[in-house]
Coordinates of N, CA and C in Angstrom, one line a residue:
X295 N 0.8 -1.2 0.0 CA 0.0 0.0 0.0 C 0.9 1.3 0.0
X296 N 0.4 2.1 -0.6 CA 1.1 3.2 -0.6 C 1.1 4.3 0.3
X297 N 1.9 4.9 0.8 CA 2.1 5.9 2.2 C 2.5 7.0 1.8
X298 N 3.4 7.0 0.7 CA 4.1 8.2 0.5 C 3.9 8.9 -1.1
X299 N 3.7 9.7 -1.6 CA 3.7 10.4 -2.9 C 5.0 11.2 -3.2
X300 N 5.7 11.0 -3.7 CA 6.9 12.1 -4.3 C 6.5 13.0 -5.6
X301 N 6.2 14.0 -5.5 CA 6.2 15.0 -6.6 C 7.1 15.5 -7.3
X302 N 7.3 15.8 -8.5 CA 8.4 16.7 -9.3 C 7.4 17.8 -8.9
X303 N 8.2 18.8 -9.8 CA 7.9 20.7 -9.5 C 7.2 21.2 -10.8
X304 N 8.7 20.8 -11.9 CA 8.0 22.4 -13.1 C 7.1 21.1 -14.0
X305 N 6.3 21.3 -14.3 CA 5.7 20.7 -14.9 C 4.7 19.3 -14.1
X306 N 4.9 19.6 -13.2 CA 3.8 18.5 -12.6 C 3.0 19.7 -11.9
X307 N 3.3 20.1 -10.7 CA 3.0 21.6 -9.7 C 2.5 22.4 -10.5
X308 N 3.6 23.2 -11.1 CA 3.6 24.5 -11.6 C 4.4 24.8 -13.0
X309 N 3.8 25.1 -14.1 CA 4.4 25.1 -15.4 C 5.4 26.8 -15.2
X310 N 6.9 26.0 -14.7 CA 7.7 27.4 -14.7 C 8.3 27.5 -16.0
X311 N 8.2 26.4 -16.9 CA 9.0 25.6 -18.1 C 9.3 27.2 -18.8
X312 N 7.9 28.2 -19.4 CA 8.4 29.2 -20.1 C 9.3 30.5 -19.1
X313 N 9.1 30.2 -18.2 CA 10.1 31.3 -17.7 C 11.7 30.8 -17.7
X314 N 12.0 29.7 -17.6 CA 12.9 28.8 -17.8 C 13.5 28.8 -19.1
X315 N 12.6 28.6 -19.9 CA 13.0 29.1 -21.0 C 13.3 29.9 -21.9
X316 N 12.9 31.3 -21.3 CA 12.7 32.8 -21.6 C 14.5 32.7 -20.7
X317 N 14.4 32.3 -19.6 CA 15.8 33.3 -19.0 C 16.8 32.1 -19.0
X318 N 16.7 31.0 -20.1 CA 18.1 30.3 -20.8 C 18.5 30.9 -21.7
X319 N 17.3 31.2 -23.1 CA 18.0 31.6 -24.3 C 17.8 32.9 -24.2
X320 N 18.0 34.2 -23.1 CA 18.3 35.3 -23.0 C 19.7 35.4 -22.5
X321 N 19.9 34.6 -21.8 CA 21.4 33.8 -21.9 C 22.2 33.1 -22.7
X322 N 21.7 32.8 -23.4 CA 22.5 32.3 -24.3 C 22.8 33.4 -25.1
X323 N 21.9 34.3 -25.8 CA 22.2 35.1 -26.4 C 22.9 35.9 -25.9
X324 N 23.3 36.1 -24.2 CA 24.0 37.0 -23.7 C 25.9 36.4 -24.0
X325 N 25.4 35.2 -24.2 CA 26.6 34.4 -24.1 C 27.2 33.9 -24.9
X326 N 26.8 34.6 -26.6 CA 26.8 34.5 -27.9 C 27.0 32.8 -28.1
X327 N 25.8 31.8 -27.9 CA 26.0 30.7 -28.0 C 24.3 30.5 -28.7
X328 N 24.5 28.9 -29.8 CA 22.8 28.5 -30.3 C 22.9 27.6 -29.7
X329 N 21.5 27.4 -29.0 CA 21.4 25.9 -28.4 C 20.0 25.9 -29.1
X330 N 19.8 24.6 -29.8 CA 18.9 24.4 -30.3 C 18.0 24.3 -29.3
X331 N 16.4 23.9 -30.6 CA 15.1 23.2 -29.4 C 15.5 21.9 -28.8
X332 N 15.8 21.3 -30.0 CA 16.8 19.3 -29.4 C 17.7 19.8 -28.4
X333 N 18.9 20.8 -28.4 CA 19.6 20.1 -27.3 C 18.8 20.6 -26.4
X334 N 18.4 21.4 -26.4 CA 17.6 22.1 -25.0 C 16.7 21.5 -24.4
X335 N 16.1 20.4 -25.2 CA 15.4 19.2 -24.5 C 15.9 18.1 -23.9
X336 N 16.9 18.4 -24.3 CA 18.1 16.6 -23.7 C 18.3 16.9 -22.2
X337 N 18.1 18.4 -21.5 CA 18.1 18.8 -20.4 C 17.2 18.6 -19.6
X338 N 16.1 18.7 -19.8 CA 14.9 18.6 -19.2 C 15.1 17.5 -17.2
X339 N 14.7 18.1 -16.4 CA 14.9 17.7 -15.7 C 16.8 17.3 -15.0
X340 N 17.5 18.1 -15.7 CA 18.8 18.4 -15.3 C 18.3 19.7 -14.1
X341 N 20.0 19.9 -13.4 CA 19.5 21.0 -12.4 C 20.5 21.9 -13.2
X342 N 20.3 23.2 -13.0 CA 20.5 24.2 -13.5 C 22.7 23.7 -13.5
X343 N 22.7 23.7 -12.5 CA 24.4 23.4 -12.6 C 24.9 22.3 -13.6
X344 N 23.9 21.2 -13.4 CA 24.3 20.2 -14.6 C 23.9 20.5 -16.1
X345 N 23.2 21.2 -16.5 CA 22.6 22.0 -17.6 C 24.3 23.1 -18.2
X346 N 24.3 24.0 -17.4 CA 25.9 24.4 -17.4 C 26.9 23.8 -17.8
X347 N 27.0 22.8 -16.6 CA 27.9 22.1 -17.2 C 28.3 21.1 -18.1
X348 N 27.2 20.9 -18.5 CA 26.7 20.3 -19.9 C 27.2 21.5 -21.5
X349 N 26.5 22.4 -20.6 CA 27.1 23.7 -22.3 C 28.3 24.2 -22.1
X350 N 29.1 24.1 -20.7 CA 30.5 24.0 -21.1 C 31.4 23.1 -21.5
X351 N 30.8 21.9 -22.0 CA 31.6 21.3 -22.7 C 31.3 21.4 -24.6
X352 N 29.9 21.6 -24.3 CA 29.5 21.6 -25.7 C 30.0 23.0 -26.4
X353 N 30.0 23.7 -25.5 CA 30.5 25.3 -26.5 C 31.7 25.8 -25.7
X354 N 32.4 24.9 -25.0 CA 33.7 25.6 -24.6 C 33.5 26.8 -24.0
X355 N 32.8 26.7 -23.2 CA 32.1 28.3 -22.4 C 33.6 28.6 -21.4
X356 N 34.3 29.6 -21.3 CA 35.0 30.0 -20.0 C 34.7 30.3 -18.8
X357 N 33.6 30.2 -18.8 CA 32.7 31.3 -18.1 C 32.9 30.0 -16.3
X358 N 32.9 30.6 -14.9 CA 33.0 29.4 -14.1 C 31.7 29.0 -14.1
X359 N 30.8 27.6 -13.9 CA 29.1 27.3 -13.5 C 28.6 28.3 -12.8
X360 N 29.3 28.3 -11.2 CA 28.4 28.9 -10.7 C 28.2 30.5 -11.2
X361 N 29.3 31.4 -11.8 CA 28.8 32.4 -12.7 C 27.7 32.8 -13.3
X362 N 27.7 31.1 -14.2 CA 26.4 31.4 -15.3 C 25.5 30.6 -14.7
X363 N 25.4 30.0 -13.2 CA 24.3 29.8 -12.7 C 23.4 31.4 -12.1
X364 N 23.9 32.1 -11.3 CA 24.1 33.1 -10.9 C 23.0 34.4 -11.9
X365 N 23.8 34.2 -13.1 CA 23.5 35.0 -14.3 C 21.7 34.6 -14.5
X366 N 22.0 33.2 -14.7 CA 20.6 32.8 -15.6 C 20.1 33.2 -14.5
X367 N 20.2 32.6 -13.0 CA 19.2 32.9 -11.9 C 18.1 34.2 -11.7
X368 N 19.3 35.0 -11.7 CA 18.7 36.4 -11.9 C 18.0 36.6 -13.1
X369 N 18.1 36.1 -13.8 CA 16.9 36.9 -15.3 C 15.3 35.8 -14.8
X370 N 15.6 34.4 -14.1 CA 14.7 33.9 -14.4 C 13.8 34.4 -13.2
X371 N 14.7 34.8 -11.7 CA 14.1 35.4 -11.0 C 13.4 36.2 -10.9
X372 N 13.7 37.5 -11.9 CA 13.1 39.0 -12.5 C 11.7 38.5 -13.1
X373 N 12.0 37.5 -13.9 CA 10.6 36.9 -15.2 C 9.9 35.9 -14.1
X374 N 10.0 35.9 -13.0 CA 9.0 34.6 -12.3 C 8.2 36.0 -11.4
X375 N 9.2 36.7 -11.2 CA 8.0 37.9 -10.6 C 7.3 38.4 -11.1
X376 N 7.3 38.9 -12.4 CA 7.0 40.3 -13.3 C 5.3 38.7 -13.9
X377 N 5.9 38.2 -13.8 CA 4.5 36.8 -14.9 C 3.5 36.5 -13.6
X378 N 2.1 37.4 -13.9 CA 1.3 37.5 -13.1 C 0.4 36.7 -13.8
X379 N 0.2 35.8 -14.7 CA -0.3 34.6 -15.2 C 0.0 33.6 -14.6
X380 N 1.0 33.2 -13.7 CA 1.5 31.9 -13.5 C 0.6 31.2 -12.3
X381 N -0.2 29.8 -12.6 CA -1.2 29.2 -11.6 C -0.3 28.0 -11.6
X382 N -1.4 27.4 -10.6 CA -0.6 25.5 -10.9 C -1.5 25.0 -11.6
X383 N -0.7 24.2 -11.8 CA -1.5 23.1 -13.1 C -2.5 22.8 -13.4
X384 N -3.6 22.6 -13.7 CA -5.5 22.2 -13.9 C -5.1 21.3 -12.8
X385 N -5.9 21.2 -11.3 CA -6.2 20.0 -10.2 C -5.7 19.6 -9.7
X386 N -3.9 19.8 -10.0 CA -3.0 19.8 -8.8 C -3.4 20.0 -7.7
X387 N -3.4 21.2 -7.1 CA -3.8 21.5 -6.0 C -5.0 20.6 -4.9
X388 N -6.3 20.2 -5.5 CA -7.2 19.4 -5.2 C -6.4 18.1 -5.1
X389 N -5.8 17.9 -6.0 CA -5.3 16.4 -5.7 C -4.1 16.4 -4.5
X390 N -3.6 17.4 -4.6 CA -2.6 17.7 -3.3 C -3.8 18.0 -1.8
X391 N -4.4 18.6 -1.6 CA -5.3 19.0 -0.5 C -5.7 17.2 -0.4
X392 N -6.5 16.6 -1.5 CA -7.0 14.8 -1.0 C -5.9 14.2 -0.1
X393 N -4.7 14.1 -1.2 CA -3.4 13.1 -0.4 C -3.7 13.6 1.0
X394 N -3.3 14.9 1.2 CA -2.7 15.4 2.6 C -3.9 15.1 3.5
X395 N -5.0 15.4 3.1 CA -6.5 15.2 4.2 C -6.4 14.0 4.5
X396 N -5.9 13.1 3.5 CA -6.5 11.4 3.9 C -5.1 10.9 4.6
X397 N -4.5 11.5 4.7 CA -2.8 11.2 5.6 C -2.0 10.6 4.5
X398 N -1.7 10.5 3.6 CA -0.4 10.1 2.7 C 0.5 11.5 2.9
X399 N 1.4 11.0 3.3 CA 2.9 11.6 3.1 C 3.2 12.3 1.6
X400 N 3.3 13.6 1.8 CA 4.3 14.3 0.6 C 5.4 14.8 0.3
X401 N 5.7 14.3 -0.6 CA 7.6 14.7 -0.8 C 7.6 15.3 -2.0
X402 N 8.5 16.4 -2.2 CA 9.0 17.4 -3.2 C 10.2 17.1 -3.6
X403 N 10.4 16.5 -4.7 CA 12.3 16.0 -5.7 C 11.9 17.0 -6.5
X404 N 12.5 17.9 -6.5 CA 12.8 18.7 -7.6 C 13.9 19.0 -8.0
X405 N 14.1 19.1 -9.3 CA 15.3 19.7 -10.1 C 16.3 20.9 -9.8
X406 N 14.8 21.8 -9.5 CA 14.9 23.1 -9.3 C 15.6 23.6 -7.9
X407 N 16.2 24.8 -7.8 CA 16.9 24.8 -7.1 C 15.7 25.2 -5.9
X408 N 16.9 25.2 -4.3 CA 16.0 25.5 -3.6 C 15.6 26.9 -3.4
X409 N 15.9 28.0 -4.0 CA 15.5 29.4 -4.0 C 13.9 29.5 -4.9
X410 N 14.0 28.3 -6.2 CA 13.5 28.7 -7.1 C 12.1 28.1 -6.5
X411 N 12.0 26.7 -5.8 CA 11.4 26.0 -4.9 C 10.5 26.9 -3.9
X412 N 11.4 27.4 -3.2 CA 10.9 28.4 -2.3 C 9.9 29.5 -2.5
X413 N 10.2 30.1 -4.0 CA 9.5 31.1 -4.6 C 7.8 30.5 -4.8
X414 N 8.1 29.5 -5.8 CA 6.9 28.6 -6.4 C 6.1 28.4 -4.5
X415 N 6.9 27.7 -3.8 CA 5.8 27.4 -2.7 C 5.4 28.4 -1.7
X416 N 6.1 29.2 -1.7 CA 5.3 30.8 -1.0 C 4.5 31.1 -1.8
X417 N 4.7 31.4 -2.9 CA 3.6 32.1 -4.2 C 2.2 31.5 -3.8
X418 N 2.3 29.9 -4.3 CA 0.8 29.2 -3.8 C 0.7 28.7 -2.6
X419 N 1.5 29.0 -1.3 CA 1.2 28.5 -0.5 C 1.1 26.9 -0.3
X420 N 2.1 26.3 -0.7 CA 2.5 25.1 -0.7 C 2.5 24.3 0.3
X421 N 3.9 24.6 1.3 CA 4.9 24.3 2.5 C 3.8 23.4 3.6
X422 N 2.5 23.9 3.6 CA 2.1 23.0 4.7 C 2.0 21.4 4.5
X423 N 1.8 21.3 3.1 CA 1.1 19.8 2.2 C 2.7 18.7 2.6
X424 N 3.9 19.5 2.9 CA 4.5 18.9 2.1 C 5.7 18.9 3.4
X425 N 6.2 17.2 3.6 CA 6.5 17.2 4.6 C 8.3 17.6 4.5
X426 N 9.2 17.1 3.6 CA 10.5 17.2 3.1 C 10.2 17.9 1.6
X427 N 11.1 18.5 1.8 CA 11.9 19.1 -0.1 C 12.8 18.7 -0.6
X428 N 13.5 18.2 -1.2 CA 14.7 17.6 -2.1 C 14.8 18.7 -3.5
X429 N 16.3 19.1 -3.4 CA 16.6 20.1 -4.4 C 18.0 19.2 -5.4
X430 N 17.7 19.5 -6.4 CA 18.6 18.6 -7.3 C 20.0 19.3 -7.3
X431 N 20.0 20.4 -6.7 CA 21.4 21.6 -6.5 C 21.7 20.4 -5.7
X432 N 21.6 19.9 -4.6 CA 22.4 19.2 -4.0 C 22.8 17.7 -4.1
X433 N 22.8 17.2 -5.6 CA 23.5 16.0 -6.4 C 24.4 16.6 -7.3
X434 N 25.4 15.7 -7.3 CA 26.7 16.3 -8.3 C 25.6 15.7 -10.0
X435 N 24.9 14.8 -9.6 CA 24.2 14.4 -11.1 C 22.6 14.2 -10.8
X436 N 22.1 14.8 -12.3 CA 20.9 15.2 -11.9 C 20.0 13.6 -12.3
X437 N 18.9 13.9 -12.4 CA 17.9 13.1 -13.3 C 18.5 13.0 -14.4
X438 N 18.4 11.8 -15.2 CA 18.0 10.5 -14.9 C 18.8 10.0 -13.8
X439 N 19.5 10.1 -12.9 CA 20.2 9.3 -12.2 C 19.3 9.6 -11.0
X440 N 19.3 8.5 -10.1 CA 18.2 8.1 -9.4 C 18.3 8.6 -7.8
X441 N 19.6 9.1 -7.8 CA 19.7 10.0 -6.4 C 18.8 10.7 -5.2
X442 N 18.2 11.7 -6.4 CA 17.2 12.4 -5.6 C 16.0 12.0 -5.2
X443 N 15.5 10.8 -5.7 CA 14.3 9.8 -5.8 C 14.5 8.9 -4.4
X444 N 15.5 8.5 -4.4 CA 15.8 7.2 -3.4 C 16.3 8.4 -2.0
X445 N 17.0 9.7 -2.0 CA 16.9 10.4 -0.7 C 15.4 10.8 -0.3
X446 N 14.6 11.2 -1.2 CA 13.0 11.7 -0.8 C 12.6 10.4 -0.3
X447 N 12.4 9.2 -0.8 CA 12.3 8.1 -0.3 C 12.7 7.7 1.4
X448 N 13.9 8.0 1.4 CA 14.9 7.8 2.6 C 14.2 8.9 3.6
X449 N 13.9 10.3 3.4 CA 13.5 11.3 4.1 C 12.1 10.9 4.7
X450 N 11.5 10.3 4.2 CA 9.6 9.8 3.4 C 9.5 9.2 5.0
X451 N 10.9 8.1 5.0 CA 10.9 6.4 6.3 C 10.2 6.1 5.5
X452 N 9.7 5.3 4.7 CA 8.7 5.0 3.9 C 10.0 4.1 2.9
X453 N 9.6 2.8 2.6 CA 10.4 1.9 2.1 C 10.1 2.6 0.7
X454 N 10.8 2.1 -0.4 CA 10.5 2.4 -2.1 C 9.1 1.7 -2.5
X455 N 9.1 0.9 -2.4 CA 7.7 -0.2 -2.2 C 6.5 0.3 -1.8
X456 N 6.8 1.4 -0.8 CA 5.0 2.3 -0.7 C 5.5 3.6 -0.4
X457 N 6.4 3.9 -2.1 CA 5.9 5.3 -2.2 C 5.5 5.0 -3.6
X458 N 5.1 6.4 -4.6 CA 4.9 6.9 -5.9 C 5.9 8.1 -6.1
X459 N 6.0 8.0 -7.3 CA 6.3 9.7 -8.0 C 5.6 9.7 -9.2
X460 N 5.3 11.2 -9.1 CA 4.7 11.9 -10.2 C 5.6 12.5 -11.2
X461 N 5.5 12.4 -12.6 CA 7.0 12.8 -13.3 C 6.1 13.1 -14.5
X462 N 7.3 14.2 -15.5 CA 5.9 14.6 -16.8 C 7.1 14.6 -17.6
X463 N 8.5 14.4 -16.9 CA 9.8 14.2 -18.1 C 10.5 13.0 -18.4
X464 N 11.3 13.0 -19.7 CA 11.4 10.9 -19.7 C 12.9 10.8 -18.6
X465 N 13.4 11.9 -18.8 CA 15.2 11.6 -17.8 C 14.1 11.4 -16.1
X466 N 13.2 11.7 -15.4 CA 12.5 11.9 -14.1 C 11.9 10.8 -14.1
X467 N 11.1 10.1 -15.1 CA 10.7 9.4 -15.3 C 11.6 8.1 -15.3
X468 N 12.6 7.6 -15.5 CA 13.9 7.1 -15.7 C 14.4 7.0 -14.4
X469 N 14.6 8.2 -13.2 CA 15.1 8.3 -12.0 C 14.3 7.6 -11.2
X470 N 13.2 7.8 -11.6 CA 12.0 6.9 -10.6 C 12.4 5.6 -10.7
X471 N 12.3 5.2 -12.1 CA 12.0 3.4 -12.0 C 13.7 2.9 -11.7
X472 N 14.6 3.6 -11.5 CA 15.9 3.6 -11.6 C 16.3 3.2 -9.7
X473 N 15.4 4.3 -9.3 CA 15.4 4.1 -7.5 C 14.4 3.1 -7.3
X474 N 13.6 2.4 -8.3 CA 12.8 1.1 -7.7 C 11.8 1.4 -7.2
X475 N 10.9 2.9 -7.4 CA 10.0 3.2 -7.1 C 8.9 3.4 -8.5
X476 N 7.2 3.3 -7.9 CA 6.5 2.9 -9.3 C 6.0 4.8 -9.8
X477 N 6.0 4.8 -11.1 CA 6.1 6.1 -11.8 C 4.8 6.2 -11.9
X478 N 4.0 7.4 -12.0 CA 2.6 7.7 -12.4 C 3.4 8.5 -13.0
X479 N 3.6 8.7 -14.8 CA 3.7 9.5 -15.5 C 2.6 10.6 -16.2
X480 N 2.6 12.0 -15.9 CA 1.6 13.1 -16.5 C 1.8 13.7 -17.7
X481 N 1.1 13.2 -18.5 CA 0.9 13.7 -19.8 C 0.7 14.9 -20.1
X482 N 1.2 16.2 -20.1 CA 0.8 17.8 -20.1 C 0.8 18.0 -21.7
X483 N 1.0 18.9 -21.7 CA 0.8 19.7 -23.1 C 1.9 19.9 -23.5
X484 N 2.7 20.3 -23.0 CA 4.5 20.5 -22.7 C 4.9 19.2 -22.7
X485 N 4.5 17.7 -23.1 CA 5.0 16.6 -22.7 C 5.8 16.0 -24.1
X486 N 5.3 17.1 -25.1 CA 5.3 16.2 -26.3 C 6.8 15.8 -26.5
X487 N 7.6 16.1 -26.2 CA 8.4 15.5 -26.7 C 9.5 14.4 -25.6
X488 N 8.2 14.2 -25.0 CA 8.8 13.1 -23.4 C 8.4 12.0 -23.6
X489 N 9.1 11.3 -23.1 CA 8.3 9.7 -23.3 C 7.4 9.4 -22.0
X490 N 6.5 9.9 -22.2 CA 5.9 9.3 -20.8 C 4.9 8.0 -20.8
X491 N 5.2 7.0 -22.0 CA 4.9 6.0 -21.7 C 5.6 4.9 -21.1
X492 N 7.0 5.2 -21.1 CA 7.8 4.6 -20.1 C 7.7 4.2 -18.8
X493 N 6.4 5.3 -17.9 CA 6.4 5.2 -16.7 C 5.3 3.9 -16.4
X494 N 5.0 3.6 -15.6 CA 4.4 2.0 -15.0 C 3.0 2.8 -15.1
X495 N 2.4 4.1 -15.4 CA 1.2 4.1 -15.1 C 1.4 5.7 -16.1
X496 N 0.1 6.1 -16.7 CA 0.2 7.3 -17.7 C -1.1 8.3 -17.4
X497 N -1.1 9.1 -16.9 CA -2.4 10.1 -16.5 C -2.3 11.7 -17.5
X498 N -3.4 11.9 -17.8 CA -3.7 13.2 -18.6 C -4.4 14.6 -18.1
X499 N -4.8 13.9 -17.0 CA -5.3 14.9 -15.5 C -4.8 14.6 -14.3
X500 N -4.9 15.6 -13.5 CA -4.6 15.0 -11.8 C -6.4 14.7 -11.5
X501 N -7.4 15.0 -12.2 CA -8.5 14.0 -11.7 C -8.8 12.9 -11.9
X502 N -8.0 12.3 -12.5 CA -7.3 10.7 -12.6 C -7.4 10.3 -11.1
X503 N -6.5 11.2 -10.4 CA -5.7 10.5 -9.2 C -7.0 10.8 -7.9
X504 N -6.7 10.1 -7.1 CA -7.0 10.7 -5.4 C -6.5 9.6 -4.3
X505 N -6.7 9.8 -2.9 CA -6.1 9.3 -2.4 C -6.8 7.6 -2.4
X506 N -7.7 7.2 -2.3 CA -8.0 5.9 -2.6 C -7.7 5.3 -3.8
X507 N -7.2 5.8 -5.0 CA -6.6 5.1 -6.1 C -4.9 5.3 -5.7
X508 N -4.7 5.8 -5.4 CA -3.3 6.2 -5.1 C -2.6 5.0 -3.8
X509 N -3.7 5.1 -2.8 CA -3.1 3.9 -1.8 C -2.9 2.5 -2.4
X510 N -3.5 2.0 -3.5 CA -3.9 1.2 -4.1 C -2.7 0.5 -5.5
X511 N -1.7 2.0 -6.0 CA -1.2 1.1 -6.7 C 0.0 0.0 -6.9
X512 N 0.8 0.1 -5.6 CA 1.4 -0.6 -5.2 C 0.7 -1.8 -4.6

C-alpha cells in the first residue's frame, strides 16, 4: 500500500517551463552561443548546474558554473516575478489537499533549485502539504540518475515499495524506476516530446488520481 507520494515541481505543480525558458536563451544570447530546441530538451529535468555544465563542454564556455548559474538565476528570478499569469496546473492542487487530508505523506524532488522552490511554494502557499523538499542543486548528477528519488524516499521512512512519484519528463521518469519506485507518469501539453509512456502508469489529468486510487497502486 502506498504511504508516500513524491512530486516533481516544473511541470507537474507549476508550469515554470516558459520562464525557464525565456531566462536560458536570454542567456545564451547573452553568451553568444545557439542551443537548439533538441539540445535544450536533452536537459529537461537536469539541475541548472548540470545544464551548465553540460554547455561547457559543448560550446567551450570560459565562463565558471556557478557564474552562469548566478547569471541565468537572476533573469529567471526578474521573469518569475513580473509573470502574473503563473497558476498551478488544472487540479493539482485538489489532488494535493486529497493526499494530505487522507494522511499520505508528501515529498517534493525537484530539479529546481532551492530558492526557485521556495519562490513557487510561498507564491501558492504550498509548504504546509508537504513534509520534506529535495533540491537537485544538492546532487553532483541530476535526473535521470536516481539520487534524488531514493533520498525523498529515505527522508519519506517509507520503504520504495510504498511510495509513488509523479514525473511529466522521460530523464524523471527514468530516475524513478531507476530508484525502484512505481512512476505515475503526467501527460501535459509541454510533454510532447517526453516519453511518458515509459512510466508503470500514464495520466492526462490530476483528476485521474485521489487518495484511494493512489493507496492502491502498489
Amino acid at each position: 500500500m502506498v504511504n508516500t507520494v513524491i512530486f516533481d515541481m516544473d511541470g507537474v505543480i507549476v508550469d515554470t517551463e516558459p520562464v525557464h525558458y525565456y531566462a536560458y536563451h536570454k542567456h545564451f544570447k547573452e553568451l553568444d552561443i545557439e542551443v537548439t530546441d533538441e539540445i535544450y530538451g536533452t536537459f529537461t529535468g537536469f539541475s541548472t548546474k548540470n545544464t551548465y555544465q553540460k554547455l561547457k563542454e559543448l560550446f567551450g564556455l570560459p565562463h565558471e558554473v556557478d557564474t552562469l548559474i548566478l547569471s541565468k538565476r537572476e533573469i529567471f528570478n526578474n521573469a518569475f516575478d513580473e509573470k502574473a499569469d503563473l497558476e498551478l496546473l488544472p487540479g493539482v492542487r485538489k489532488l494535493i489537499e486529497n493526499l494530505y487530508e487522507n494522511g499520505l505523506q508528501l515529498v517534493l524532488a525537484s530539479s529546481a533549485s532551492r530558492e526557485t522552490i521556495k519562490r513557487v511554494f510561498d507564491r501558492f502557499g504550498l509548504h504546509q502539504y508537504f513534509s520534506h523538499i529535495v533540491s537537485g542543486e544538492e546532487f553532483p548528477q541530476s535526473k535521470p540518475h536516481p539520487a534524488i528519488f531514493i533520498k525523498a524516499a529515505e527522508l519519506s521512512g517509507s520503504p520504495a515499495s510504498e511510495c509513488i512519484v509523479i514525473e511529466d519528463s522521460t530523464n524523471g521518469i527514468k530516475a524513478a524506476k531507476a530508484a525502484g519506485i512505481f512512476c505515475v507518469g503526467y501527460k501535459s501539453e509541454n510533454s510532447v516530446l517526453q516519453e511518458i509512456s515509459i512510466a508503470d502508469m500514464t495520466i492526462n489529468h490530476f483528476d485521474e488520481l485521489n487518495a484511494e486510487i493512489v493507496r492502491k497502486l502498489v
